[in-house]
Amino acid sequence: MPLVSMRQLLDEAAKGGYGVGAFNVNNMEQIQAIMEAARETKSPVIVQASRGARSYSQDRFLYHLMLAATELYPETPMALHQDHGNSVETCKSAIAMGFTSVMMDGSLMPDGKTPSTFEYNVKATREIVEAAHAKGVTVEGEIGVLGGIEDGHGAGLDGLSHLTDPDQAAEFVRLTGVDALAIAIGTSHGAYKFTKKPTGETLKMDRLIEIHKRLPNTHLVMHGSSSVPKELQDIINQYGGKLKPTWGVPVEEIQLGIKNGVRKVNVDTDCRLAITGAIRKVFAEKPEEFDPRSYLKPAREAMKKVVALRMTQFGQAGHAGDYTPLPLEEMAKRYREHAAA
Ligand code: G3H
Ligand code: 13P
Ligand code: ZN
């Protein structure tokens, strides 16, 4: 089946009361890992590419790998999403290439680190909503600012400095018409999110619940949702890595989020950890190996395992065959009719 609208995936997830993992990719092995996990667990999926991923893969390599995935896994409803579009131009180029969903991250200026104004965010996001919906493409916006800075999608603040304000979130959705909304509740990107297991003081699930009450019909998105499992940290460190002790977002908190309107759960770091651990293990145990397949195969398998586990934990497992994907033209028609009503 062709690439599917992310809006449809999220609407179906809302009906079924589950979340959908959005996993980042940069290369063939990561796409294969996700597709195999989706097949094994019978899951719909969101595959997402950051601006860095598009540049690393020269864009079209990644896009054509995704087309190959649609041919080889016809049973899997799959959306291709631009993660953290830093500007109107980035989002427009993703739409032109065939992405079925884009994130206009207008919470930051195009440099990806300076917090923007509400007015800038509304204007840029509104412009993308108009361009995207005309083609049936989904839009995710962000209000509030995520912590962290290492990956270029955070303001370098601690996770709590710019939490999403529920009133502002409601106003933002009303003014922009976004399909999904990323919120800041204390998470940040990367491996170093929390120095100990998060509590209600550091991970503000109560804020998420408040936002959901204000916006019961908006699909919420949790960024920075890797759980950074100790087992994966340990494998890396056992084979020569140097990760400092750290905590991610516990799966049970994500599951609480899913009960309260979270439909898209962004995960990249856990996959990176799984891949790196598997590669380090081969390098340490079989230093005579030099065929890249000898370490890329276990790396792909390790990522598949973590993705399949998350698919089961988020509840999307078993839902791949629930619905017939709508063509993007049909989505565009629905947006037009909704705007006219
Ligand atoms: O949002 C962050 C993702 O982990 C992607 O990171 O920009 O390093 O590809 P990246
Ligand atoms: P993690 O770094 O927690 O995996 O978050 C990924 C993310 O939010 C991508 O947009
Ligand atoms: Zn993110």
PDB file of C-alpha atoms in Angstrom, residues 43-329:
ATOM      1  CA  SER A  43       1.457  -2.864  13.775  1.00  0.00           C
ATOM      2  CA  PRO A  44       0.798   0.332  11.835  1.00  0.00           C
ATOM      3  CA  VAL A  45       3.919   2.534  11.966  1.00  0.00           C
ATOM      4  CA  ILE A  46       5.260   6.058  11.719  1.00  0.00           C
ATOM      5  CA  VAL A  47       8.745   6.296  10.261  1.00  0.00           C
ATOM      6  CA  GLN A  48      10.349   9.691  10.719  1.00  0.00           C
ATOM      7  CA  ALA A  49      13.365  11.491   9.327  1.00  0.00           C
ATOM      8  CA  SER A  50      14.996  14.518  10.904  1.00  0.00           C
ATOM      9  CA  ARG A  51      16.638  17.231   8.857  1.00  0.00           C
ATOM     10  CA  GLY A  52      19.959  15.600   9.757  1.00  0.00           C
ATOM     11  CA  ALA A  53      18.685  12.244   8.479  1.00  0.00           C
ATOM     12  CA  ARG A  54      17.623  13.799   5.190  1.00  0.00           C
ATOM     13  CA  SER A  55      20.997  15.392   4.729  1.00  0.00           C
ATOM     14  CA  TYR A  56      22.900  12.223   5.775  1.00  0.00           C
ATOM     15  CA  SER A  57      20.970  10.104   3.287  1.00  0.00           C
ATOM     16  CA  GLN A  58      20.820  12.708   0.522  1.00  0.00           C
ATOM     17  CA  ASP A  59      17.051  12.723   0.848  1.00  0.00           C
ATOM     18  CA  ARG A  60      16.142  10.625  -2.114  1.00  0.00           C
ATOM     19  CA  PHE A  61      18.016   7.529  -0.944  1.00  0.00           C
ATOM     20  CA  LEU A  62      15.857   7.564   2.164  1.00  0.00           C
ATOM     21  CA  TYR A  63      12.672   8.276   0.249  1.00  0.00           C
ATOM     22  CA  HIS A  64      13.259   5.411  -2.168  1.00  0.00           C
ATOM     23  CA  LEU A  65      14.079   3.056   0.699  1.00  0.00           C
ATOM     24  CA  MET A  66      10.683   3.967   2.112  1.00  0.00           C
ATOM     25  CA  LEU A  67       9.035   3.211  -1.220  1.00  0.00           C
ATOM     26  CA  ALA A  68      10.780  -0.168  -1.149  1.00  0.00           C
ATOM     27  CA  ALA A  69       9.321  -0.703   2.313  1.00  0.00           C
ATOM     28  CA  THR A  70       5.792  -0.055   1.000  1.00  0.00           C
ATOM     29  CA  GLU A  71       6.355  -2.673  -1.727  1.00  0.00           C
ATOM     30  CA  LEU A  72       7.869  -5.286   0.552  1.00  0.00           C
ATOM     31  CA  TYR A  73       5.483  -4.801   3.510  1.00  0.00           C
ATOM     32  CA  PRO A  74       2.131  -4.125   1.788  1.00  0.00           C
ATOM     33  CA  GLU A  75       0.194  -5.155   4.880  1.00  0.00           C
ATOM     34  CA  THR A  76       1.650  -2.338   7.024  1.00  0.00           C
ATOM     35  CA  PRO A  77      -0.008   1.094   7.101  1.00  0.00           C
ATOM     36  CA  MET A  78       3.002   3.414   7.222  1.00  0.00           C
ATOM     37  CA  ALA A  79       3.329   7.195   7.403  1.00  0.00           C
ATOM     38  CA  LEU A  80       6.532   9.015   6.484  1.00  0.00           C
ATOM     39  CA  HIS A  81       7.013  12.037   8.728  1.00  0.00           C
ATOM     40  CA  GLN A  82       9.424  14.984   8.721  1.00  0.00           C
ATOM     41  CA  ASP A  83      10.681  15.171  12.301  1.00  0.00           C
ATOM     42  CA  HIS A  84      11.455  18.674  13.662  1.00  0.00           C
ATOM     43  CA  GLY A  85      11.023  20.669  10.478  1.00  0.00           C
ATOM     44  CA  ASN A  86      13.035  23.737  11.465  1.00  0.00           C
ATOM     45  CA  SER A  87      11.513  26.073   8.879  1.00  0.00           C
ATOM     46  CA  VAL A  88       8.719  26.549   6.391  1.00  0.00           C
ATOM     47  CA  GLU A  89      11.176  25.642   3.590  1.00  0.00           C
ATOM     48  CA  THR A  90      12.156  22.316   5.192  1.00  0.00           C
ATOM     49  CA  CYS A  91       8.512  21.311   5.583  1.00  0.00           C
ATOM     50  CA  LYS A  92       7.597  22.392   2.069  1.00  0.00           C
ATOM     51  CA  SER A  93      10.471  20.384   0.586  1.00  0.00           C
ATOM     52  CA  ALA A  94       9.338  17.299   2.538  1.00  0.00           C
ATOM     53  CA  ILE A  95       5.786  17.713   1.224  1.00  0.00           C
ATOM     54  CA  ALA A  96       7.127  18.122  -2.315  1.00  0.00           C
ATOM     55  CA  MET A  97       9.150  14.921  -1.970  1.00  0.00           C
ATOM     56  CA  GLY A  98       6.193  12.811  -0.842  1.00  0.00           C
ATOM     57  CA  PHE A  99       6.320  12.781   2.958  1.00  0.00           C
ATOM     58  CA  THR A 100       2.783  12.181   4.253  1.00  0.00           C
ATOM     59  CA  SER A 101       3.287  14.208   7.403  1.00  0.00           C
ATOM     60  CA  VAL A 102       5.453  17.089   8.596  1.00  0.00           C
ATOM     61  CA  MET A 103       6.323  18.647  11.910  1.00  0.00           C
ATOM     62  CA  MET A 104       6.630  22.413  11.769  1.00  0.00           C
ATOM     63  CA  ASP A 105       8.716  23.003  14.876  1.00  0.00           C
ATOM     64  CA  GLY A 106       7.989  26.687  15.240  1.00  0.00           C
ATOM     65  CA  SER A 107       8.660  26.645  18.970  1.00  0.00           C
ATOM     66  CA  LEU A 108      12.267  27.338  17.983  1.00  0.00           C
ATOM     67  CA  MET A 109      13.699  29.680  15.378  1.00  0.00           C
ATOM     68  CA  PRO A 110      15.132  28.037  12.218  1.00  0.00           C
ATOM     69  CA  ASP A 111      18.508  27.622  14.006  1.00  0.00           C
ATOM     70  CA  GLY A 112      16.826  24.873  16.095  1.00  0.00           C
ATOM     71  CA  LYS A 113      17.902  26.343  19.430  1.00  0.00           C
ATOM     72  CA  THR A 114      16.544  29.855  19.977  1.00  0.00           C
ATOM     73  CA  PRO A 115      13.024  29.889  21.466  1.00  0.00           C
ATOM     74  CA  SER A 116      10.642  31.776  19.149  1.00  0.00           C
ATOM     75  CA  THR A 117       7.628  33.957  19.881  1.00  0.00           C
ATOM     76  CA  PHE A 118       4.071  32.620  19.931  1.00  0.00           C
ATOM     77  CA  GLU A 119       3.268  34.861  16.959  1.00  0.00           C
ATOM     78  CA  TYR A 120       6.134  33.463  14.868  1.00  0.00           C
ATOM     79  CA  ASN A 121       5.103  29.915  15.741  1.00  0.00           C
ATOM     80  CA  VAL A 122       1.457  30.490  14.777  1.00  0.00           C
ATOM     81  CA  LYS A 123       2.362  32.195  11.503  1.00  0.00           C
ATOM     82  CA  ALA A 124       4.861  29.558  10.333  1.00  0.00           C
ATOM     83  CA  THR A 125       2.660  26.654  11.417  1.00  0.00           C
ATOM     84  CA  ARG A 126      -0.460  28.130   9.816  1.00  0.00           C
ATOM     85  CA  GLU A 127       1.408  28.554   6.539  1.00  0.00           C
ATOM     86  CA  ILE A 128       2.425  24.878   6.607  1.00  0.00           C
ATOM     87  CA  VAL A 129      -1.066  23.704   7.576  1.00  0.00           C
ATOM     88  CA  GLU A 130      -2.459  25.437   4.485  1.00  0.00           C
ATOM     89  CA  ALA A 131       0.192  23.996   2.156  1.00  0.00           C
ATOM     90  CA  ALA A 132       0.057  20.504   3.677  1.00  0.00           C
ATOM     91  CA  HIS A 133      -3.693  20.071   3.988  1.00  0.00           C
ATOM     92  CA  ALA A 134      -4.168  21.092   0.353  1.00  0.00           C
ATOM     93  CA  LYS A 135      -2.273  17.889  -0.459  1.00  0.00           C
ATOM     94  CA  GLY A 136      -3.798  15.733   2.273  1.00  0.00           C
ATOM     95  CA  VAL A 137      -0.564  15.823   4.300  1.00  0.00           C
ATOM     96  CA  THR A 138      -0.689  15.869   8.118  1.00  0.00           C
ATOM     97  CA  VAL A 139       0.845  18.596  10.299  1.00  0.00           C
ATOM     98  CA  GLU A 140       2.304  18.319  13.786  1.00  0.00           C
ATOM     99  CA  GLY A 141       3.005  21.578  15.614  1.00  0.00           C
ATOM    100  CA  GLU A 142       4.826  22.203  18.875  1.00  0.00           C
ATOM    101  CA  ILE A 143       4.027  24.547  21.717  1.00  0.00           C
ATOM    102  CA  GLY A 144       6.377  24.866  24.685  1.00  0.00           C
ATOM    103  CA  VAL A 145      10.077  24.139  24.326  1.00  0.00           C
ATOM    104  CA  LEU A 146      11.847  20.828  24.807  1.00  0.00           C
ATOM    105  CA  GLY A 147      15.010  20.698  26.867  1.00  0.00           C
ATOM    106  CA  GLY A 148      18.419  19.499  25.689  1.00  0.00           C
ATOM    107  CA  ILE A 149      20.426  20.857  22.788  1.00  0.00           C
ATOM    108  CA  GLU A 150      22.851  18.187  21.626  1.00  0.00           C
ATOM    109  CA  ASP A 151      20.768  17.107  18.646  1.00  0.00           C
ATOM    110  CA  GLY A 152      19.905  20.658  17.603  1.00  0.00           C
ATOM    111  CA  HIS A 153      16.206  20.336  18.454  1.00  0.00           C
ATOM    112  CA  GLY A 154      16.185  21.821  21.934  1.00  0.00           C
ATOM    113  CA  ALA A 155      16.821  25.163  23.564  1.00  0.00           C
ATOM    114  CA  GLY A 156      19.586  23.954  25.876  1.00  0.00           C
ATOM    115  CA  LEU A 157      17.323  24.624  28.817  1.00  0.00           C
ATOM    116  CA  ASP A 158      16.554  22.154  31.535  1.00  0.00           C
ATOM    117  CA  GLY A 159      13.453  20.145  30.737  1.00  0.00           C
ATOM    118  CA  LEU A 160      11.207  22.242  32.956  1.00  0.00           C
ATOM    119  CA  SER A 161      12.054  25.746  31.756  1.00  0.00           C
ATOM    120  CA  HIS A 162       9.397  26.068  29.057  1.00  0.00           C
ATOM    121  CA  LEU A 163       6.589  23.660  29.780  1.00  0.00           C
ATOM    122  CA  THR A 164       3.506  23.850  27.585  1.00  0.00           C
ATOM    123  CA  ASP A 165       0.857  26.184  28.935  1.00  0.00           C
ATOM    124  CA  PRO A 166      -2.610  24.581  28.487  1.00  0.00           C
ATOM    125  CA  ASP A 167      -4.359  27.878  27.587  1.00  0.00           C
ATOM    126  CA  GLN A 168      -1.696  28.729  25.047  1.00  0.00           C
ATOM    127  CA  ALA A 169      -1.895  25.207  23.614  1.00  0.00           C
ATOM    128  CA  ALA A 170      -5.661  25.564  23.103  1.00  0.00           C
ATOM    129  CA  GLU A 171      -5.187  28.947  21.437  1.00  0.00           C
ATOM    130  CA  PHE A 172      -2.404  27.557  19.213  1.00  0.00           C
ATOM    131  CA  VAL A 173      -4.560  24.664  17.990  1.00  0.00           C
ATOM    132  CA  ARG A 174      -7.482  27.021  17.312  1.00  0.00           C
ATOM    133  CA  LEU A 175      -5.322  29.469  15.330  1.00  0.00           C
ATOM    134  CA  THR A 176      -3.331  26.925  13.328  1.00  0.00           C
ATOM    135  CA  GLY A 177      -5.586  23.902  12.754  1.00  0.00           C
ATOM    136  CA  VAL A 178      -2.759  21.401  13.370  1.00  0.00           C
ATOM    137  CA  ASP A 179      -3.603  17.687  13.369  1.00  0.00           C
ATOM    138  CA  ALA A 180      -1.269  16.809  16.225  1.00  0.00           C
ATOM    139  CA  LEU A 181       0.458  18.777  18.948  1.00  0.00           C
ATOM    140  CA  ALA A 182       3.858  18.147  20.528  1.00  0.00           C
ATOM    141  CA  ILE A 183       3.993  19.318  24.114  1.00  0.00           C
ATOM    142  CA  ALA A 184       6.796  20.010  26.570  1.00  0.00           C
ATOM    143  CA  ILE A 185       6.286  18.229  29.895  1.00  0.00           C
ATOM    144  CA  GLY A 186       9.875  17.784  31.077  1.00  0.00           C
ATOM    145  CA  THR A 187      11.311  15.380  28.504  1.00  0.00           C
ATOM    146  CA  SER A 188      14.338  16.156  26.366  1.00  0.00           C
ATOM    147  CA  HIS A 189      16.083  14.432  23.489  1.00  0.00           C
ATOM    148  CA  GLY A 190      19.006  12.055  23.793  1.00  0.00           C
ATOM    149  CA  ALA A 191      20.274   9.680  26.459  1.00  0.00           C
ATOM    150  CA  TYR A 192      20.653  12.163  29.336  1.00  0.00           C
ATOM    151  CA  LYS A 193      17.106  13.121  30.260  1.00  0.00           C
ATOM    152  CA  PHE A 194      16.999  12.569  34.025  1.00  0.00           C
ATOM    153  CA  THR A 195      19.689  12.014  36.641  1.00  0.00           C
ATOM    154  CA  LYS A 196      17.407   9.633  38.548  1.00  0.00           C
ATOM    155  CA  LYS A 197      14.115   7.908  37.880  1.00  0.00           C
ATOM    156  CA  PRO A 198      11.737  10.800  37.091  1.00  0.00           C
ATOM    157  CA  THR A 199       9.078  11.773  39.601  1.00  0.00           C
ATOM    158  CA  GLY A 200       6.074  14.069  39.239  1.00  0.00           C
ATOM    159  CA  GLU A 201       8.515  16.925  39.918  1.00  0.00           C
ATOM    160  CA  THR A 202      10.648  16.286  36.853  1.00  0.00           C
ATOM    161  CA  LEU A 203       8.212  14.616  34.438  1.00  0.00           C
ATOM    162  CA  LYS A 204       4.978  16.559  34.494  1.00  0.00           C
ATOM    163  CA  MET A 205       2.332  14.014  33.595  1.00  0.00           C
ATOM    164  CA  ASP A 206      -0.227  16.132  35.455  1.00  0.00           C
ATOM    165  CA  ARG A 207       0.431  18.900  32.918  1.00  0.00           C
ATOM    166  CA  LEU A 208      -0.180  16.474  30.063  1.00  0.00           C
ATOM    167  CA  ILE A 209      -3.486  15.402  31.621  1.00  0.00           C
ATOM    168  CA  GLU A 210      -4.511  19.052  31.976  1.00  0.00           C
ATOM    169  CA  ILE A 211      -3.697  19.745  28.317  1.00  0.00           C
ATOM    170  CA  HIS A 212      -5.685  16.698  27.217  1.00  0.00           C
ATOM    171  CA  LYS A 213      -8.688  17.931  29.210  1.00  0.00           C
ATOM    172  CA  ARG A 214      -8.484  21.272  27.383  1.00  0.00           C
ATOM    173  CA  LEU A 215      -7.935  19.634  23.984  1.00  0.00           C
ATOM    174  CA  PRO A 216      -9.688  16.254  24.089  1.00  0.00           C
ATOM    175  CA  ASN A 217      -9.814  15.991  20.284  1.00  0.00           C
ATOM    176  CA  THR A 218      -6.180  16.884  19.544  1.00  0.00           C
ATOM    177  CA  HIS A 219      -3.676  14.087  19.108  1.00  0.00           C
ATOM    178  CA  LEU A 220      -0.829  14.739  21.558  1.00  0.00           C
ATOM    179  CA  VAL A 221       2.782  13.899  20.746  1.00  0.00           C
ATOM    180  CA  MET A 222       5.430  12.993  23.303  1.00  0.00           C
ATOM    181  CA  HIS A 223       8.945  13.805  22.103  1.00  0.00           C
ATOM    182  CA  GLY A 224      12.022  12.574  23.912  1.00  0.00           C
ATOM    183  CA  SER A 225      10.225   9.347  24.815  1.00  0.00           C
ATOM    184  CA  SER A 226      13.079   6.884  24.874  1.00  0.00           C
ATOM    185  CA  SER A 227      13.201   4.879  28.062  1.00  0.00           C
ATOM    186  CA  VAL A 228      17.017   4.520  27.945  1.00  0.00           C
ATOM    187  CA  PRO A 229      16.871   1.019  29.485  1.00  0.00           C
ATOM    188  CA  LYS A 230      19.683   0.070  31.830  1.00  0.00           C
ATOM    189  CA  GLU A 231      20.184  -3.231  29.953  1.00  0.00           C
ATOM    190  CA  LEU A 232      21.040  -1.324  26.764  1.00  0.00           C
ATOM    191  CA  GLN A 233      23.337   1.077  28.624  1.00  0.00           C
ATOM    192  CA  ASP A 234      25.067  -1.911  30.243  1.00  0.00           C
ATOM    193  CA  ILE A 235      25.775  -3.664  26.934  1.00  0.00           C
ATOM    194  CA  ILE A 236      27.445  -0.535  25.560  1.00  0.00           C
ATOM    195  CA  ASN A 237      29.536  -0.059  28.704  1.00  0.00           C
ATOM    196  CA  GLN A 238      30.398  -3.753  28.979  1.00  0.00           C
ATOM    197  CA  TYR A 239      32.014  -3.581  25.549  1.00  0.00           C
ATOM    198  CA  GLY A 240      34.087  -0.468  25.994  1.00  0.00           C
ATOM    199  CA  GLY A 241      31.488   2.304  25.863  1.00  0.00           C
ATOM    200  CA  LYS A 242      31.443   5.193  28.320  1.00  0.00           C
ATOM    201  CA  LEU A 243      27.829   6.127  29.018  1.00  0.00           C
ATOM    202  CA  LYS A 244      27.240   7.905  32.289  1.00  0.00           C
ATOM    203  CA  PRO A 245      24.398   6.573  34.482  1.00  0.00           C
ATOM    204  CA  THR A 246      21.134   8.039  33.239  1.00  0.00           C
ATOM    205  CA  TRP A 247      17.344   7.642  33.171  1.00  0.00           C
ATOM    206  CA  GLY A 248      14.788   8.002  30.404  1.00  0.00           C
ATOM    207  CA  VAL A 249      11.000   8.079  30.368  1.00  0.00           C
ATOM    208  CA  PRO A 250       9.587   4.958  32.060  1.00  0.00           C
ATOM    209  CA  VAL A 251       7.260   2.978  29.779  1.00  0.00           C
ATOM    210  CA  GLU A 252       4.483   3.116  32.390  1.00  0.00           C
ATOM    211  CA  GLU A 253       4.511   6.946  32.182  1.00  0.00           C
ATOM    212  CA  ILE A 254       4.156   6.738  28.397  1.00  0.00           C
ATOM    213  CA  GLN A 255       1.260   4.322  28.907  1.00  0.00           C
ATOM    214  CA  LEU A 256      -0.350   6.835  31.275  1.00  0.00           C
ATOM    215  CA  GLY A 257       0.121   9.448  28.532  1.00  0.00           C
ATOM    216  CA  ILE A 258      -1.568   7.144  26.015  1.00  0.00           C
ATOM    217  CA  LYS A 259      -4.569   6.891  28.347  1.00  0.00           C
ATOM    218  CA  ASN A 260      -4.648  10.696  28.244  1.00  0.00           C
ATOM    219  CA  GLY A 261      -4.528  11.630  24.573  1.00  0.00           C
ATOM    220  CA  VAL A 262      -0.951  10.766  23.523  1.00  0.00           C
ATOM    221  CA  ARG A 263      -1.158   9.136  20.094  1.00  0.00           C
ATOM    222  CA  LYS A 264       2.385   9.592  18.736  1.00  0.00           C
ATOM    223  CA  VAL A 265       5.408   8.557  20.778  1.00  0.00           C
ATOM    224  CA  ASN A 266       8.816   9.623  19.449  1.00  0.00           C
ATOM    225  CA  VAL A 267      11.671   7.185  19.947  1.00  0.00           C
ATOM    226  CA  ASP A 268      15.170   7.475  18.535  1.00  0.00           C
ATOM    227  CA  THR A 269      17.710   7.128  21.346  1.00  0.00           C
ATOM    228  CA  ASP A 270      16.642   3.599  22.399  1.00  0.00           C
ATOM    229  CA  CYS A 271      17.221   2.406  18.825  1.00  0.00           C
ATOM    230  CA  ARG A 272      20.610   4.132  18.703  1.00  0.00           C
ATOM    231  CA  LEU A 273      21.605   2.457  21.969  1.00  0.00           C
ATOM    232  CA  ALA A 274      20.491  -0.984  20.741  1.00  0.00           C
ATOM    233  CA  ILE A 275      22.446  -0.622  17.490  1.00  0.00           C
ATOM    234  CA  THR A 276      25.607   0.644  19.129  1.00  0.00           C
ATOM    235  CA  GLY A 277      25.566  -2.047  21.831  1.00  0.00           C
ATOM    236  CA  ALA A 278      25.236  -4.817  19.238  1.00  0.00           C
ATOM    237  CA  ILE A 279      28.061  -3.424  17.108  1.00  0.00           C
ATOM    238  CA  ARG A 280      30.381  -2.949  20.090  1.00  0.00           C
ATOM    239  CA  LYS A 281      29.726  -6.546  21.135  1.00  0.00           C
ATOM    240  CA  VAL A 282      30.812  -7.915  17.745  1.00  0.00           C
ATOM    241  CA  PHE A 283      33.866  -5.650  17.665  1.00  0.00           C
ATOM    242  CA  ALA A 284      34.882  -6.787  21.156  1.00  0.00           C
ATOM    243  CA  GLU A 285      34.156 -10.486  20.734  1.00  0.00           C
ATOM    244  CA  LYS A 286      35.246 -10.975  17.128  1.00  0.00           C
ATOM    245  CA  PRO A 287      38.020  -8.481  16.415  1.00  0.00           C
ATOM    246  CA  GLU A 288      39.005 -10.527  13.366  1.00  0.00           C
ATOM    247  CA  GLU A 289      35.722  -9.642  11.587  1.00  0.00           C
ATOM    248  CA  PHE A 290      35.709  -6.950   8.942  1.00  0.00           C
ATOM    249  CA  ASP A 291      32.645  -7.731   6.847  1.00  0.00           C
ATOM    250  CA  PRO A 292      30.161  -4.942   7.739  1.00  0.00           C
ATOM    251  CA  ARG A 293      27.317  -7.459   7.582  1.00  0.00           C
ATOM    252  CA  SER A 294      28.801  -9.294  10.558  1.00  0.00           C
ATOM    253  CA  TYR A 295      27.908  -6.339  12.811  1.00  0.00           C
ATOM    254  CA  LEU A 296      25.085  -4.651  10.860  1.00  0.00           C
ATOM    255  CA  LYS A 297      22.921  -7.785  11.014  1.00  0.00           C
ATOM    256  CA  PRO A 298      23.026  -8.067  14.827  1.00  0.00           C
ATOM    257  CA  ALA A 299      22.592  -4.285  15.018  1.00  0.00           C
ATOM    258  CA  ARG A 300      19.447  -4.481  12.885  1.00  0.00           C
ATOM    259  CA  GLU A 301      18.160  -7.379  14.965  1.00  0.00           C
ATOM    260  CA  ALA A 302      18.786  -5.496  18.239  1.00  0.00           C
ATOM    261  CA  MET A 303      16.864  -2.474  16.955  1.00  0.00           C
ATOM    262  CA  LYS A 304      14.023  -4.695  15.734  1.00  0.00           C
ATOM    263  CA  LYS A 305      13.744  -6.201  19.211  1.00  0.00           C
ATOM    264  CA  VAL A 306      13.422  -2.844  20.965  1.00  0.00           C
ATOM    265  CA  VAL A 307      10.970  -1.508  18.353  1.00  0.00           C
ATOM    266  CA  ALA A 308       8.760  -4.624  18.561  1.00  0.00           C
ATOM    267  CA  LEU A 309       8.712  -4.335  22.356  1.00  0.00           C
ATOM    268  CA  ARG A 310       7.686  -0.668  22.213  1.00  0.00           C
ATOM    269  CA  MET A 311       4.971  -1.452  19.627  1.00  0.00           C
ATOM    270  CA  THR A 312       3.504  -3.961  22.041  1.00  0.00           C
ATOM    271  CA  GLN A 313       3.855  -1.615  25.025  1.00  0.00           C
ATOM    272  CA  PHE A 314       2.265   1.340  23.176  1.00  0.00           C
ATOM    273  CA  GLY A 315      -0.685  -0.862  22.142  1.00  0.00           C
ATOM    274  CA  GLN A 316      -0.364  -0.496  18.367  1.00  0.00           C
ATOM    275  CA  ALA A 317       0.419  -4.220  17.973  1.00  0.00           C
ATOM    276  CA  GLY A 318      -2.381  -6.136  16.285  1.00  0.00           C
ATOM    277  CA  HIS A 319      -3.941  -3.045  14.655  1.00  0.00           C
ATOM    278  CA  ALA A 320      -2.325  -3.087  11.187  1.00  0.00           C
ATOM    279  CA  GLY A 321      -5.350  -4.675   9.524  1.00  0.00           C
ATOM    280  CA  ASP A 322      -8.076  -2.644  11.236  1.00  0.00           C
ATOM    281  CA  TYR A 323      -8.689  -0.158   8.439  1.00  0.00           C
ATOM    282  CA  THR A 324      -8.246   0.673   4.790  1.00  0.00           C
ATOM    283  CA  PRO A 325      -5.803   3.527   4.215  1.00  0.00           C
ATOM    284  CA  LEU A 326      -7.341   6.538   2.495  1.00  0.00           C
ATOM    285  CA  PRO A 327      -5.583   8.144  -0.477  1.00  0.00           C
ATOM    286  CA  LEU A 328      -4.074  11.556   0.301  1.00  0.00           C
ATOM    287  CA  GLU A 329      -6.542  13.123  -2.192  1.00  0.00           C
TER     288      GLU A 329
END
